[in-house]
XYZ file of C-alpha atoms in Angstrom:
274
model
C -45.068 -59.333 16.222
C -47.477 -56.720 15.019
C -50.596 -58.138 16.651
C -49.503 -58.708 20.231
C -51.904 -61.334 22.014
C -51.018 -60.807 25.732
C -53.359 -63.706 26.600
C -51.394 -65.983 24.398
C -48.112 -64.830 25.874
C -49.497 -65.327 29.241
C -50.676 -68.885 28.482
C -47.304 -69.772 26.835
C -45.203 -68.398 29.873
C -47.413 -69.807 32.567
C -47.527 -73.228 31.093
C -43.550 -73.009 30.820
C -43.482 -72.003 34.544
C -45.552 -75.103 35.403
C -43.574 -77.608 33.333
C -40.198 -76.311 34.608
C -41.338 -76.550 38.124
C -42.573 -80.064 37.656
C -39.356 -81.155 35.922
C -37.441 -80.140 39.152
C -40.078 -81.325 41.725
C -39.929 -84.278 44.029
C -43.825 -84.393 43.787
C -46.150 -82.949 41.417
C -49.870 -83.398 40.231
C -51.989 -81.840 37.445
C -54.431 -79.150 38.436
C -57.082 -78.399 35.686
C -54.884 -77.309 32.745
C -51.841 -76.493 34.953
C -49.722 -78.139 37.596
C -48.842 -78.183 41.240
C -45.175 -78.917 42.256
C -43.218 -79.482 45.424
C -39.457 -79.508 45.854
C -39.092 -79.616 49.563
C -39.713 -77.310 52.533
C -38.127 -73.958 51.588
C -37.957 -74.690 47.935
C -38.773 -71.907 45.327
C -40.505 -74.451 43.096
C -43.271 -75.014 45.726
C -46.183 -73.501 43.603
C -49.147 -74.094 41.451
C -49.471 -72.404 38.122
C -50.491 -72.681 34.469
C -54.236 -73.035 34.998
C -57.362 -71.126 34.252
C -56.779 -70.740 30.619
C -58.434 -73.752 29.016
C -61.160 -74.491 31.357
C -62.587 -73.621 34.757
C -60.963 -75.007 37.964
C -63.462 -76.996 40.049
C -64.126 -76.695 43.728
C -62.813 -80.302 44.213
C -59.626 -79.135 42.316
C -59.138 -76.221 44.590
C -59.468 -78.280 47.612
C -56.918 -80.684 46.241
C -54.561 -77.668 45.704
C -54.876 -76.923 49.316
C -54.247 -80.434 50.453
C -51.335 -81.051 48.182
C -49.259 -78.470 49.855
C -50.667 -78.450 53.421
C -50.072 -82.196 53.663
C -46.317 -81.523 52.921
C -46.157 -78.873 55.567
C -45.912 -75.796 53.328
C -48.285 -72.905 52.603
C -50.500 -73.576 49.466
C -49.442 -71.163 46.679
C -51.183 -70.135 43.473
C -49.505 -68.029 40.943
C -51.864 -66.355 38.518
C -51.902 -64.212 35.407
C -54.293 -61.230 35.305
C -56.482 -63.382 32.930
C -57.452 -65.836 35.656
C -61.249 -66.017 35.558
C -63.225 -64.404 38.445
C -64.612 -67.727 39.697
C -61.087 -68.969 40.319
C -60.201 -65.787 42.358
C -63.403 -66.096 44.394
C -62.666 -69.955 44.973
C -59.257 -69.064 46.346
C -60.575 -66.234 48.507
C -63.093 -68.544 49.923
C -60.509 -70.825 51.005
C -58.385 -68.215 52.753
C -55.867 -67.296 50.075
C -54.423 -63.896 50.396
C -52.089 -61.781 48.038
C -48.438 -61.977 48.923
C -46.668 -60.212 46.021
C -46.735 -59.153 42.477
C -44.320 -60.224 39.746
C -43.729 -58.631 36.394
C -43.484 -60.627 33.217
C -41.864 -58.952 30.192
C -41.666 -60.172 26.666
C -39.422 -59.483 23.595
C -40.319 -60.737 20.046
C -37.357 -62.567 18.449
C -36.796 -62.459 14.654
C -34.628 -64.935 12.780
C -31.472 -63.428 11.637
C -31.773 -60.569 14.102
C -28.246 -58.981 14.947
C -28.038 -59.017 18.791
C -24.461 -57.866 18.989
C -25.203 -54.218 19.250
C -27.244 -54.742 22.430
C -24.373 -55.327 24.686
C -22.047 -52.496 23.446
C -21.868 -51.093 27.036
C -20.266 -54.137 28.459
C -16.829 -53.726 29.825
C -13.755 -54.667 27.894
C -12.713 -58.235 28.524
C -16.185 -59.416 29.630
C -17.115 -62.790 28.244
C -19.992 -64.922 28.626
C -19.681 -68.695 28.489
C -22.336 -71.525 28.424
C -21.725 -74.164 31.269
C -20.969 -77.747 30.556
C -23.586 -79.570 32.479
C -21.199 -82.664 32.817
C -18.557 -80.432 34.538
C -19.511 -80.778 38.237
C -17.053 -77.879 39.320
C -18.431 -75.542 36.728
C -22.084 -76.357 37.575
C -21.393 -75.725 41.179
C -19.574 -72.403 40.490
C -22.555 -71.458 38.357
C -25.155 -72.183 40.913
C -23.225 -70.378 43.589
C -23.000 -67.259 41.601
C -26.499 -67.462 39.947
C -27.978 -68.052 43.470
C -26.093 -65.310 45.262
C -28.496 -62.449 44.474
C -31.330 -64.577 46.076
C -29.850 -64.854 49.652
C -28.952 -62.018 51.911
C -25.427 -60.891 51.375
C -22.831 -62.674 53.628
C -25.242 -65.524 54.289
C -24.686 -69.043 53.021
C -27.084 -70.528 50.340
C -29.657 -72.906 51.918
C -29.085 -76.414 51.240
C -32.393 -76.728 49.438
C -31.463 -73.799 47.262
C -28.151 -75.450 46.302
C -29.688 -78.838 45.619
C -32.329 -77.414 43.293
C -29.918 -75.241 41.712
C -27.632 -78.104 40.765
C -30.440 -80.156 39.541
C -31.709 -77.213 37.353
C -28.343 -76.709 35.881
C -27.971 -80.229 34.922
C -31.550 -80.194 33.268
C -31.116 -81.101 29.476
C -33.944 -78.499 28.763
C -31.921 -75.613 30.154
C -28.826 -73.662 29.316
C -26.731 -72.114 31.978
C -24.243 -69.169 31.432
C -21.491 -67.445 33.501
C -20.074 -64.010 32.813
C -16.246 -63.699 33.332
C -14.298 -60.645 33.910
C -10.521 -60.656 34.732
C -10.675 -64.309 35.594
C -13.697 -63.920 38.052
C -17.097 -65.432 37.639
C -19.046 -62.071 38.161
C -22.532 -63.209 37.128
C -24.707 -66.118 35.899
C -28.158 -66.872 34.473
C -30.092 -69.606 32.925
C -32.634 -70.009 30.072
C -34.941 -72.757 28.737
C -36.167 -73.047 25.220
C -39.223 -74.868 24.139
C -42.296 -74.318 21.934
C -40.748 -71.204 20.431
C -40.487 -69.589 23.800
C -37.131 -68.684 25.539
C -37.686 -68.174 29.258
C -34.829 -66.260 31.021
C -34.464 -66.809 34.740
C -32.178 -67.330 37.732
C -29.868 -64.311 37.071
C -27.410 -62.743 39.582
C -24.505 -60.335 39.510
C -21.953 -60.172 42.242
C -22.386 -56.822 44.167
C -19.012 -55.447 43.337
C -19.730 -55.997 39.331
C -23.202 -54.443 39.275
C -23.975 -51.437 37.036
C -21.350 -52.439 34.469
C -23.485 -54.232 31.862
C -22.985 -57.725 33.189
C -26.591 -58.587 33.411
C -27.324 -57.121 29.887
C -24.508 -59.271 28.512
C -26.047 -62.289 30.083
C -29.559 -61.395 28.696
C -28.094 -61.014 25.231
C -26.277 -64.455 25.361
C -29.544 -66.114 26.139
C -31.559 -64.335 23.493
C -28.899 -65.448 21.082
C -29.436 -69.118 22.362
C -33.167 -68.677 21.866
C -32.609 -67.611 18.167
C -30.229 -70.506 17.744
C -33.018 -72.905 18.886
C -35.671 -71.167 16.741
C -37.652 -69.201 19.289
C -39.917 -66.394 18.198
C -40.500 -65.028 21.739
C -38.397 -64.348 24.761
C -39.839 -63.704 28.288
C -38.401 -62.898 31.722
C -39.940 -62.551 35.140
C -38.919 -59.859 37.659
C -39.989 -58.239 40.877
C -41.387 -54.783 40.034
C -38.871 -52.001 39.661
C -35.704 -53.958 40.272
C -32.592 -53.780 37.985
C -33.601 -56.904 36.133
C -36.804 -55.146 34.905
C -35.038 -52.052 33.740
C -32.184 -53.974 32.089
C -34.544 -56.172 30.130
C -36.481 -53.022 29.043
C -33.303 -51.368 27.787
C -32.833 -54.442 25.576
C -36.254 -54.264 24.002
C -38.483 -56.077 26.409
C -41.969 -54.696 26.899
C -44.205 -55.355 29.853
C -46.738 -58.239 29.181
C -48.577 -58.396 32.528
C -48.241 -58.601 36.298
C -48.913 -61.889 37.893
C -50.233 -62.353 41.413
C -48.740 -64.615 43.954
C -51.435 -65.862 46.512
C -50.816 -67.973 49.487
C -52.838 -69.650 52.258
C -51.192 -69.140 55.629
C -51.871 -71.590 58.281
C -50.488 -72.855 61.671
C -47.564 -75.218 61.140
C -47.224 -74.407 57.320
C -43.831 -73.162 56.169
C -43.834 -70.190 53.581
C -41.847 -70.865 50.414
C -39.638 -68.317 48.567
């Protein structure tokens, strides 16, 4: 990819974020050229994204955004790339949206015939990464428990809404789930979705006792290989800034594409979403 078009990368990635959320939602609605999705109070798919690329978002649509989430008892949330038009930012600010956090999106070109085997050379002997059979209920549940472990405080149980959404995601025909095994222990897990030439990597965790061993990098490589197998020309991964996911991805050839902003509208009686 000699001529990198970061706006196009953002358009592709944000569109995928939106359609993936809709696929897992219990309620959704279009918003301009993007979508709004709701998966229940406390669900990580409660978000709006993918808009602001093809056309402006009207005042009526921004009001509908607020109502979509507030009527369901959760904070309205807007996830935006830095290429969002100024009018959209002003419209959200006028309605009381505030910045909650930034997320980093990284990208890596994929080339047909590329040899990825050398990327995971630092993995411990005996580590193997296997794709999960979505029809195997026990395997799916094991995957969800491991993949979700890094998104809840250590020692705490996974919230029911997380577990339910994780099971649904792992059974989604559009996604592939992987578990890393070492000495008979499921030590890490992660997923990917491949569509329209883009491989999106997400939902990765490694058990605390097995971190810094190359497990996450092996999981990334396995999903890159899946992307190549399905004809992708681009891989992307989203991370909180400065965490191991970001560093591991960059060691494997990912580059920073952009920072996305997560905006929310707090209000009395409205529950925040992860």
